[in-house]
Amino acid sequence: MRACSAYESMIMSMRSCRHWFALLSAVLTSIAAHAATRPNVVFIMTDDHAAHALSAYGSRVNETPNLDRIAREGMRFTHAFAVNSICTPSRATLLTGKYSHLNGVPVFNRFDGSQPTVAKYLQAAGYHTGMVGKWHLGSDPTGFDHWIILPGQGDYMDPAFLTPSGRKVIPGYVSDIITDLSIEFLKQRPTNRPFFLMSHHKAPHRPWEPHPKHRAQFAGRTIPEPATLRDDYATRTDALHENRQRVFDDLTRRDLKLEPPADLQGPARAQWLNAIPRVVETTVDGRSQTLTGEALNAWKYQRYMQDYLACVQSVDDNVGRLLDWLSTHGLAENTVVIYTSDQGFFLGDHGLYDKRFMYEPSLRMPLLVRWPGQIRPGSVEGSLVINPDFAPTFMDLAGLAVPDDMQGRSLVPLFRGSAPSDWRTSLYYRYYHDPGHHNTRAHYGVRTRTHKLIHYWKKDQWELFDLVTDPDELRNLYSDPAQQETVSRLKSELQRLKREFKDDDQFAHEQPGGPGVDGPFPDKAAPR
Ligand code: CA
């Protein structure tokens, strides 16, 4: 091959430069044209808000008019699920679009913020990015132009916040403050760029401490009991029998907001608050009563739900406030508003509070999306959606290609009412935090539109539920001879999903430790 002369090289270089300038110019023009239309994204996520505590989902226990407004003006997803139903893993999945075994957060361990995240991709593409509220990932946020987060779980009243420049306490109630800070982010944003805001609430997470006005709203209200509150766990495996997240047997005096004797101080006071009451002196209908047994159980459910629902109400009020702000500032039209929770929650279902299990109340997330002009108002979407889908969705909304290593799929075609013909017909779930804070057995499983198969792998015990004939998941059919073909088919599907999602069991035998020792976290990070 003939070597180029210096002159020829110079000419080629100039041609190459011209070529690249032309190409770059075309790309920039294209980006600029697209940037003008790229939608803003406001992603509102609560902590532990079960779908069955939203009236848009047919709640029997409360009314959420502001959240319902998103459903009315947008789309309600009926089958949205978390793939590892606890707080920190859900947040890592949200940012990465990956299952826990690939993002390195199977339990309450620290998130490695040096890995690619959707916030970084959007920031690099010109979005002004903000993270406000509960973060709970043990490391500082990365990929955000602005962040202000609760340390660990954070407090309900007068909470402290962490920022790049240090820690500050903001007086007031946490849901109000997170909304104020979210609006402040919007006010301060550069108006020549689209924005991506993650507004993450603490409420209604334990210890369920309502704002006084909402506490008053729910005080004395009688909440209907769920049909499975007194589930006897017949036919189910050891996992349900061994778990320690039962309304009747595991809620503490602190959870139930019982007042310790005035003379009790220091460790003795803490011990009193952390104990589980078997007798409660209280006032019912103006008369002092001693509650025990079944009467106490019923009272515990009411106390739990009154506080939980009062915390939900603070979120509902504040979502309304944020929606109003977007409307009055001309931002409603070109902003995608998404409302969800980091997972579901048991509202006395199966006698439980908390989450973790692959049963429906815990697995299912509320998911409401408003996008004027793109989503038909009042639409309902039933496709199987998982939380690894969020990151690819944000990429798609920003006009970016979804990276190959993200494991979810963009929901944008679903928003537009046209689910792809090859959309998933089953989903994979895996929970690791065993024994964790509630003595919950590790498990993985598959859910289809009609069935659920769960494997508690450390015990090698299985559960099979027919979701059509037994939506409350009360009859484990795993040993039923008539179900063996279904068992076999679902086991094959489970293995296929494990391969598809590259789950090589790397965290299968790790011991996350007992209560409060879940890794290198500040003490407030571990759930109480
Ligand atoms: Ca949570």
Coordinates of C-alpha atoms and ligand atoms in Angstrom, one line a residue:
M1 CA 0.0 0.0 0.0
R2 CA 1.3 3.4 -1.0
A3 CA 2.1 5.8 1.8
C4 CA 0.2 9.1 1.8
S5 CA 2.2 12.3 1.1
A6 CA 1.9 15.0 3.7
Y7 CA -0.2 17.1 1.2
E8 CA -2.6 14.2 0.5
S9 CA -2.9 13.5 4.2
M10 CA -3.8 17.2 4.8
I11 CA -6.4 17.2 2.0
M12 CA -7.9 13.9 3.4
S13 CA -7.9 15.3 6.8
M14 CA -9.7 18.5 5.7
R15 CA -12.3 16.4 3.7
S16 CA -12.7 14.2 6.8
C17 CA -13.1 17.3 8.9
R18 CA -15.7 18.7 6.6
H19 CA -17.5 15.4 6.5
W20 CA -17.5 15.3 10.3
F21 CA -18.5 18.9 10.7
A22 CA -21.4 18.2 8.3
L23 CA -22.4 15.1 10.2
L24 CA -22.1 16.8 13.6
S25 CA -24.1 19.7 12.4
A26 CA -26.9 17.4 11.2
V27 CA -26.8 15.5 14.5
L28 CA -26.9 18.6 16.5
T29 CA -29.8 20.0 14.4
S30 CA -31.6 16.7 14.9
I31 CA -31.0 16.8 18.7
A32 CA -32.1 20.4 18.9
A33 CA -35.3 19.7 17.0
H34 CA -36.0 16.7 19.2
A35 CA -35.0 18.5 22.4
A36 CA -37.7 21.1 21.8
T37 CA -40.3 18.4 22.0
R38 CA -38.7 16.0 24.5
P39 CA -41.2 15.7 27.4
N40 CA -40.3 16.5 31.0
V41 CA -40.7 13.7 33.5
V42 CA -42.0 14.0 37.0
F43 CA -41.6 10.6 38.7
I44 CA -43.4 10.5 42.1
M45 CA -42.6 7.4 44.1
T46 CA -44.0 6.6 47.6
D47 CA -42.7 4.1 50.0
D48 CA -44.9 1.1 50.8
H49 CA -48.1 2.5 49.2
A50 CA -50.2 -0.5 48.3
A51 CA -52.4 -0.3 45.2
H52 CA -55.5 -1.3 47.3
A53 CA -55.1 1.9 49.3
L54 CA -55.9 4.0 46.3
S55 CA -59.5 4.6 45.3
A56 CA -58.5 4.5 41.6
Y57 CA -57.8 0.8 42.3
G58 CA -61.1 0.2 44.1
S59 CA -59.9 0.7 47.6
R60 CA -62.4 -0.3 50.3
V61 CA -60.5 1.7 53.0
N62 CA -59.8 5.2 51.7
E63 CA -60.3 7.9 49.1
T64 CA -57.4 9.4 47.1
P65 CA -58.9 12.1 44.9
N66 CA -55.6 13.6 43.8
L67 CA -54.0 10.3 42.8
D68 CA -57.3 9.3 41.1
R69 CA -56.9 12.5 39.0
I70 CA -53.8 11.0 37.4
A71 CA -55.7 7.9 36.5
R72 CA -58.7 9.9 35.2
E73 CA -56.5 12.1 33.1
G74 CA -54.1 9.3 32.1
M75 CA -53.5 5.6 32.3
R76 CA -53.9 3.1 35.2
F77 CA -51.8 0.0 35.1
T78 CA -53.5 -3.0 36.7
H79 CA -50.6 -5.5 36.6
A80 CA -47.4 -3.6 37.6
F81 CA -45.1 -5.5 39.9
A82 CA -41.8 -5.2 41.9
V83 CA -39.2 -7.9 41.2
N84 CA -37.8 -7.8 44.8
S85 CA -40.3 -6.4 47.2
I86 CA -38.3 -4.3 49.6
C87 CA -37.2 -0.6 49.6
T88 CA -33.5 -0.5 48.7
P89 CA -33.4 -3.2 46.0
S90 CA -36.4 -1.6 44.4
R91 CA -34.6 1.7 44.2
A92 CA -31.5 0.2 42.7
T93 CA -33.6 -1.5 40.1
L94 CA -35.4 1.7 39.3
L95 CA -32.1 3.5 38.5
T96 CA -30.4 0.7 36.6
G97 CA -33.2 -1.1 34.9
K98 CA -31.6 -4.3 36.2
Y99 CA -32.5 -7.1 38.6
S100 CA -30.8 -7.1 42.0
H101 CA -28.3 -9.8 41.0
L102 CA -26.9 -7.5 38.4
N103 CA -27.1 -4.1 40.1
G104 CA -25.5 -5.5 43.3
V105 CA -28.3 -4.6 45.7
P106 CA -30.2 -7.8 46.7
V107 CA -30.9 -6.6 50.3
F108 CA -30.2 -3.4 52.2
N109 CA -26.6 -3.1 51.0
R110 CA -24.9 0.0 49.6
F111 CA -25.6 1.0 46.0
D112 CA -22.4 1.4 43.9
G113 CA -23.1 4.9 42.4
S114 CA -20.3 4.5 39.8
Q115 CA -22.4 2.2 37.7
P116 CA -24.5 3.5 34.8
T117 CA -27.9 4.8 35.8
V118 CA -30.8 6.3 33.9
A119 CA -30.2 9.6 35.7
K120 CA -26.7 9.7 34.2
Y121 CA -27.9 8.9 30.7
L122 CA -30.6 11.6 30.9
Q123 CA -28.2 14.1 32.3
A124 CA -25.7 13.5 29.5
A125 CA -28.5 13.9 27.0
G126 CA -29.3 17.4 28.3
Y127 CA -32.0 16.8 30.8
H128 CA -31.8 18.8 34.0
T129 CA -32.0 16.1 36.6
G130 CA -33.2 16.2 40.2
M131 CA -33.6 13.8 43.1
V132 CA -35.7 14.9 46.1
G133 CA -36.8 12.9 49.2
K134 CA -36.2 9.3 50.2
W135 CA -33.1 7.8 48.5
H136 CA -32.2 4.9 50.9
L137 CA -29.3 3.5 48.9
G138 CA -26.4 4.1 51.3
S139 CA -24.3 6.2 48.8
D140 CA -24.6 9.7 47.5
P141 CA -26.8 10.2 44.4
T142 CA -25.0 10.3 41.1
G143 CA -26.2 11.7 37.8
F144 CA -28.3 14.5 39.4
D145 CA -27.8 18.2 38.8
H146 CA -29.6 18.7 42.1
W147 CA -30.2 16.4 45.0
I148 CA -31.6 16.7 48.5
I149 CA -32.3 13.4 50.3
L150 CA -33.4 12.0 53.6
P151 CA -30.6 10.2 55.4
G152 CA -31.6 6.5 55.5
Q153 CA -35.3 6.2 56.4
G154 CA -35.6 9.8 57.5
D155 CA -38.0 11.2 60.0
Y156 CA -41.7 12.2 59.6
M157 CA -41.5 15.4 61.7
D158 CA -38.8 18.1 61.3
P159 CA -36.7 15.8 59.2
A160 CA -33.0 16.2 58.4
F161 CA -31.9 16.2 54.8
L162 CA -28.5 15.5 53.1
T163 CA -27.3 17.7 50.2
P164 CA -23.9 17.9 48.4
S165 CA -23.0 20.7 50.8
G166 CA -24.0 19.1 54.0
R167 CA -26.9 18.3 56.4
K168 CA -29.8 20.5 57.3
V169 CA -33.0 20.1 59.4
I170 CA -36.2 21.4 57.8
P171 CA -39.1 22.0 60.2
G172 CA -42.4 20.6 59.3
Y173 CA -44.0 17.4 58.0
V174 CA -42.0 15.3 55.6
S175 CA -44.5 14.9 52.8
D176 CA -45.1 18.6 52.7
I177 CA -41.4 19.4 52.7
I178 CA -40.6 16.9 49.9
T179 CA -43.2 18.5 47.8
D180 CA -42.0 22.0 48.6
L181 CA -38.4 21.0 47.7
S182 CA -39.7 19.4 44.4
I183 CA -41.5 22.6 43.5
E184 CA -38.3 24.5 44.4
F185 CA -36.4 22.3 42.0
L186 CA -38.9 23.1 39.2
K187 CA -38.7 26.9 40.0
Q188 CA -34.9 26.9 39.9
R189 CA -34.6 24.8 36.7
P190 CA -33.0 26.1 33.5
T191 CA -36.1 26.7 31.2
N192 CA -34.2 25.9 28.0
R193 CA -33.8 22.2 28.9
P194 CA -36.3 19.4 29.7
F195 CA -36.2 18.2 33.3
F196 CA -36.3 14.8 35.0
L197 CA -37.5 14.9 38.6
M198 CA -37.6 12.0 41.0
S199 CA -39.8 13.1 43.9
H200 CA -39.7 10.3 46.4
H201 CA -41.9 10.3 49.5
K202 CA -41.2 8.7 52.8
A203 CA -44.8 8.1 53.7
P204 CA -46.5 5.8 54.3
H205 CA -43.5 3.8 55.5
R206 CA -43.4 2.5 59.1
P207 CA -43.6 3.9 61.8
W208 CA -46.7 5.5 60.2
E209 CA -46.6 8.9 61.9
P210 CA -49.3 11.1 60.4
H211 CA -49.6 14.8 60.2
P212 CA -51.8 15.9 63.1
K213 CA -54.6 17.0 60.7
H214 CA -54.7 13.6 59.0
R215 CA -54.4 11.8 62.3
A216 CA -57.5 13.7 63.4
Q217 CA -59.2 12.8 60.1
F218 CA -58.8 9.1 60.7
A219 CA -59.1 9.0 64.5
G220 CA -62.0 6.8 65.5
R221 CA -62.8 5.8 61.9
T222 CA -63.6 2.1 61.6
I223 CA -61.7 0.6 58.7
P224 CA -63.2 -2.5 57.0
E225 CA -61.1 -5.6 57.7
P226 CA -59.7 -7.6 54.7
A227 CA -61.2 -11.0 54.1
T228 CA -57.8 -12.7 54.8
L229 CA -57.0 -10.9 58.1
R230 CA -57.4 -14.2 60.0
D231 CA -55.8 -16.4 57.4
D232 CA -54.9 -19.7 59.1
Y233 CA -52.1 -20.4 56.6
A234 CA -53.5 -23.9 55.9
T235 CA -51.8 -25.5 52.8
R236 CA -49.1 -22.9 52.7
T237 CA -45.4 -23.6 53.4
D238 CA -43.4 -22.9 56.5
A239 CA -42.6 -19.4 55.2
L240 CA -45.9 -17.8 56.2
H241 CA -46.0 -19.7 59.5
E242 CA -42.5 -18.5 60.5
N243 CA -42.7 -14.8 59.3
R244 CA -42.8 -12.1 61.9
Q245 CA -44.8 -9.3 60.3
R246 CA -48.2 -10.1 61.7
V247 CA -50.6 -7.4 62.8
F248 CA -51.8 -9.3 65.8
D249 CA -48.5 -10.8 67.0
D250 CA -45.7 -8.5 65.9
L251 CA -46.8 -4.8 66.1
T252 CA -45.1 -3.1 69.0
R253 CA -46.4 -0.5 71.4
R254 CA -44.4 2.0 69.4
D255 CA -46.2 1.0 66.2
L256 CA -49.5 1.2 68.0
K257 CA -48.6 4.7 69.4
L258 CA -49.2 3.6 73.0
E259 CA -47.9 6.1 75.6
P260 CA -45.3 4.8 78.0
P261 CA -45.7 5.5 81.8
A262 CA -44.3 9.0 82.4
D263 CA -41.7 7.8 84.9
L264 CA -40.2 5.3 82.4
Q265 CA -37.0 6.7 80.9
G266 CA -33.9 5.6 79.0
P267 CA -33.5 1.9 78.1
A268 CA -36.5 0.9 80.1
R269 CA -38.7 3.2 78.1
A270 CA -37.3 1.9 74.8
Q271 CA -37.8 -1.7 76.0
W272 CA -41.4 -0.9 76.8
L273 CA -42.1 0.7 73.4
N274 CA -40.5 -2.1 71.5
A275 CA -42.5 -4.8 73.4
I276 CA -45.6 -6.4 71.8
P277 CA -48.6 -5.7 74.0
R278 CA -50.9 -8.6 75.0
V279 CA -53.1 -6.4 77.1
V280 CA -54.1 -2.7 76.3
E281 CA -55.9 -0.3 78.5
T282 CA -57.8 2.2 76.3
T283 CA -60.9 4.3 75.9
V284 CA -63.6 2.9 73.7
D285 CA -66.8 5.1 73.2
G286 CA -65.8 7.2 76.2
R287 CA -65.4 4.2 78.5
S288 CA -62.1 2.8 79.8
Q289 CA -61.6 -0.7 78.7
T290 CA -59.1 -3.5 79.0
L291 CA -58.5 -5.2 75.7
T292 CA -57.2 -8.7 75.3
G293 CA -57.5 -11.6 72.8
E294 CA -59.7 -11.1 69.8
A295 CA -60.9 -7.6 70.9
L296 CA -57.3 -6.5 71.1
N297 CA -56.5 -8.0 67.7
A298 CA -59.3 -6.1 66.1
W299 CA -58.1 -2.9 67.8
K300 CA -54.6 -3.4 66.6
Y301 CA -55.7 -3.6 63.0
Q302 CA -57.7 -0.4 63.4
R303 CA -54.8 1.5 65.0
Y304 CA -52.4 0.3 62.3
M305 CA -54.7 1.2 59.4
Q306 CA -55.8 4.5 60.8
D307 CA -52.2 5.7 60.9
Y308 CA -51.2 4.1 57.6
L309 CA -54.1 5.6 55.7
A310 CA -53.5 9.0 57.4
C311 CA -50.0 9.0 56.0
V312 CA -51.3 8.0 52.6
Q313 CA -53.6 11.1 52.8
S314 CA -50.6 13.4 53.2
V315 CA -49.2 12.0 50.0
D316 CA -52.5 12.4 48.1
D317 CA -52.8 16.0 49.2
N318 CA -49.2 16.8 48.2
V319 CA -49.5 15.1 44.8
G320 CA -52.5 17.3 44.2
R321 CA -50.4 20.3 45.1
L322 CA -47.6 19.3 42.7
L323 CA -50.2 18.7 39.9
D324 CA -51.7 22.1 40.5
W325 CA -48.3 23.7 40.3
L326 CA -47.5 22.1 37.0
S327 CA -50.9 23.3 35.6
T328 CA -50.6 26.9 36.8
H329 CA -47.1 27.1 35.4
G330 CA -47.9 25.8 31.9
L331 CA -46.0 22.6 32.4
A332 CA -48.9 20.0 32.5
E333 CA -49.0 19.6 28.7
N334 CA -45.4 18.5 28.0
T335 CA -44.7 16.7 31.3
V336 CA -45.1 13.0 31.8
V337 CA -46.3 12.5 35.4
I338 CA -45.8 9.0 36.9
Y339 CA -47.1 7.8 40.3
T340 CA -45.9 4.6 41.8
S341 CA -44.6 3.0 45.0
D342 CA -41.4 1.1 45.6
Q343 CA -43.5 -2.0 46.1
G344 CA -46.9 -3.0 47.5
F345 CA -47.8 -3.6 51.1
F346 CA -49.9 -5.9 53.3
L347 CA -52.9 -4.0 54.7
G348 CA -53.8 -6.8 57.1
D349 CA -54.0 -9.2 54.1
H350 CA -53.0 -12.7 55.3
G351 CA -52.9 -11.1 58.8
L352 CA -49.7 -9.2 57.8
Y353 CA -48.2 -5.7 57.6
D354 CA -45.0 -5.0 55.6
K355 CA -44.1 -6.6 52.2
R356 CA -41.3 -9.0 51.0
F357 CA -43.5 -11.9 50.0
M358 CA -44.4 -12.6 46.4
Y359 CA -48.1 -12.6 47.3
E360 CA -50.2 -10.1 45.4
P361 CA -50.7 -7.3 47.9
S362 CA -46.9 -7.0 48.3
L363 CA -45.9 -7.8 44.7
R364 CA -48.2 -5.3 43.1
M365 CA -47.4 -1.6 42.7
P366 CA -49.8 1.2 41.9
L367 CA -48.8 2.7 38.6
L368 CA -50.6 5.8 37.2
V369 CA -49.3 7.8 34.2
R370 CA -50.5 11.1 32.7
W371 CA -49.1 12.3 29.4
P372 CA -51.5 14.8 27.7
G373 CA -51.9 14.2 24.0
Q374 CA -50.2 10.8 24.1
I375 CA -52.1 8.8 26.7
R376 CA -55.9 8.6 26.3
P377 CA -57.5 9.9 29.4
G378 CA -59.1 7.2 31.6
S379 CA -57.3 4.3 29.9
V380 CA -56.6 1.1 31.7
E381 CA -53.6 -1.1 30.7
G382 CA -53.4 -4.7 31.8
S383 CA -50.1 -5.8 30.4
L384 CA -47.6 -7.4 32.9
V385 CA -45.2 -4.6 33.9
I386 CA -42.2 -4.8 36.2
N387 CA -40.1 -2.2 37.9
P388 CA -37.0 -2.8 35.7
D389 CA -39.2 -1.2 32.9
F390 CA -38.9 2.2 34.4
A391 CA -35.4 3.0 33.4
P392 CA -35.9 1.9 29.7
T393 CA -39.1 4.0 29.7
F394 CA -37.3 7.2 30.8
M395 CA -34.7 6.5 28.1
D396 CA -37.4 6.1 25.5
L397 CA -39.2 9.3 26.6
A398 CA -35.9 11.2 26.3
G399 CA -35.4 9.8 22.7
L400 CA -32.5 7.7 23.8
A401 CA -31.7 4.1 22.7
V402 CA -32.2 1.6 25.6
P403 CA -28.8 0.1 26.6
D404 CA -28.6 -3.6 26.0
D405 CA -27.8 -4.3 29.6
M406 CA -31.1 -2.9 30.9
Q407 CA -33.4 -5.8 31.5
G408 CA -36.8 -4.1 31.3
R409 CA -38.7 -2.8 28.3
S410 CA -40.0 0.7 27.6
L411 CA -43.6 1.3 28.5
V412 CA -44.0 4.1 26.0
P413 CA -45.8 1.9 23.4
L414 CA -48.2 0.9 26.2
F415 CA -48.7 4.5 27.0
R416 CA -49.8 5.0 23.4
G417 CA -52.2 2.1 23.6
S418 CA -50.3 -0.3 21.5
A419 CA -48.6 -3.1 23.5
P420 CA -46.1 -4.9 21.3
S421 CA -47.3 -8.4 20.3
D422 CA -44.2 -10.0 21.9
W423 CA -44.8 -8.3 25.3
R424 CA -44.0 -10.6 28.3
T425 CA -46.5 -13.1 29.5
S426 CA -44.7 -14.0 32.7
L427 CA -42.5 -12.3 35.2
Y428 CA -39.6 -13.3 37.4
Y429 CA -39.3 -12.4 41.1
R430 CA -36.5 -12.9 43.6
Y431 CA -36.3 -12.0 47.3
Y432 CA -33.2 -12.5 49.4
H433 CA -33.5 -10.8 52.8
D434 CA -33.7 -14.0 55.0
P435 CA -34.2 -13.9 57.9
G436 CA -34.2 -10.1 57.7
H437 CA -36.2 -7.9 60.0
H438 CA -39.3 -10.1 59.8
N439 CA -38.0 -13.6 59.6
T440 CA -39.1 -13.9 56.0
R441 CA -37.8 -16.8 53.9
A442 CA -35.9 -16.2 50.8
H443 CA -37.8 -17.2 47.6
Y444 CA -38.1 -16.8 43.9
G445 CA -40.9 -17.4 41.5
V446 CA -42.8 -16.9 38.3
R447 CA -46.2 -15.1 37.9
T448 CA -48.2 -15.5 34.7
R449 CA -51.6 -14.0 34.0
T450 CA -53.2 -17.0 35.6
H451 CA -50.8 -18.7 38.0
K452 CA -48.0 -18.2 40.4
L453 CA -45.3 -20.6 41.4
I454 CA -43.0 -19.8 44.3
H455 CA -39.9 -21.7 45.5
Y456 CA -38.5 -21.1 49.0
W457 CA -35.1 -22.4 47.9
K458 CA -33.4 -22.6 51.3
K459 CA -36.1 -24.9 52.4
D460 CA -36.9 -26.4 49.0
Q461 CA -40.6 -25.8 49.6
W462 CA -43.0 -24.7 46.9
E463 CA -46.4 -23.0 46.5
L464 CA -48.6 -22.9 43.4
F465 CA -51.6 -20.6 43.2
D466 CA -54.4 -20.4 40.6
L467 CA -54.9 -16.7 40.5
V468 CA -58.2 -17.0 38.5
T469 CA -60.0 -19.3 40.9
D470 CA -58.1 -18.2 44.1
P471 CA -57.1 -14.5 43.7
D472 CA -56.4 -14.3 47.5
E473 CA -53.8 -17.1 47.2
L474 CA -55.2 -19.2 50.0
R475 CA -55.0 -22.7 48.5
N476 CA -51.5 -24.0 47.7
L477 CA -52.0 -26.5 44.9
Y478 CA -48.4 -27.6 44.5
S479 CA -49.1 -31.2 45.7
D480 CA -52.4 -31.5 43.9
P481 CA -52.1 -34.4 41.4
A482 CA -54.3 -32.6 39.0
Q483 CA -51.9 -29.7 38.9
Q484 CA -48.7 -31.5 38.0
E485 CA -48.7 -30.5 34.4
T486 CA -49.0 -26.9 35.4
V487 CA -46.3 -27.3 38.0
S488 CA -44.0 -28.8 35.4
R489 CA -44.7 -26.1 32.8
L490 CA -44.2 -23.3 35.3
K491 CA -40.9 -24.8 36.6
S492 CA -39.6 -24.8 33.0
E493 CA -40.7 -21.2 32.6
L494 CA -39.0 -20.3 35.9
Q495 CA -35.7 -21.7 34.6
R496 CA -36.1 -20.0 31.3
L497 CA -36.7 -16.6 33.1
K498 CA -33.6 -17.2 35.3
R499 CA -31.5 -17.7 32.2
E500 CA -33.1 -14.8 30.3
F501 CA -32.3 -12.4 33.2
K502 CA -28.9 -13.9 33.8
D503 CA -29.5 -14.9 37.4
D504 CA -26.7 -17.3 38.2
D505 CA -27.6 -17.6 41.9
Q506 CA -24.7 -15.5 43.0
F507 CA -26.5 -14.1 46.1
A508 CA -28.5 -17.3 46.8
H509 CA -26.6 -18.4 49.8
E510 CA -25.5 -15.1 51.3
Q511 CA -26.7 -14.4 54.9
P512 CA -27.7 -10.8 55.2
G513 CA -27.6 -11.1 59.0
G514 CA -30.2 -10.4 61.6
P515 CA -32.1 -7.3 62.4
G516 CA -30.2 -4.1 62.1
V517 CA -27.0 -5.6 60.7
D518 CA -27.6 -5.5 57.0
G519 CA -24.4 -4.0 55.8
P520 CA -22.3 -0.9 55.9
F521 CA -25.3 1.4 56.4
P522 CA -25.8 4.3 58.8
D523 CA -28.2 3.2 61.6
K524 CA -31.2 5.0 60.2
A525 CA -30.9 3.2 56.9
A526 CA -32.1 -0.1 58.3
P527 CA -35.8 -0.5 58.4
R528 CA -37.3 -0.5 61.8
Ligands
CA1 CA -40.7 0.4 50.6

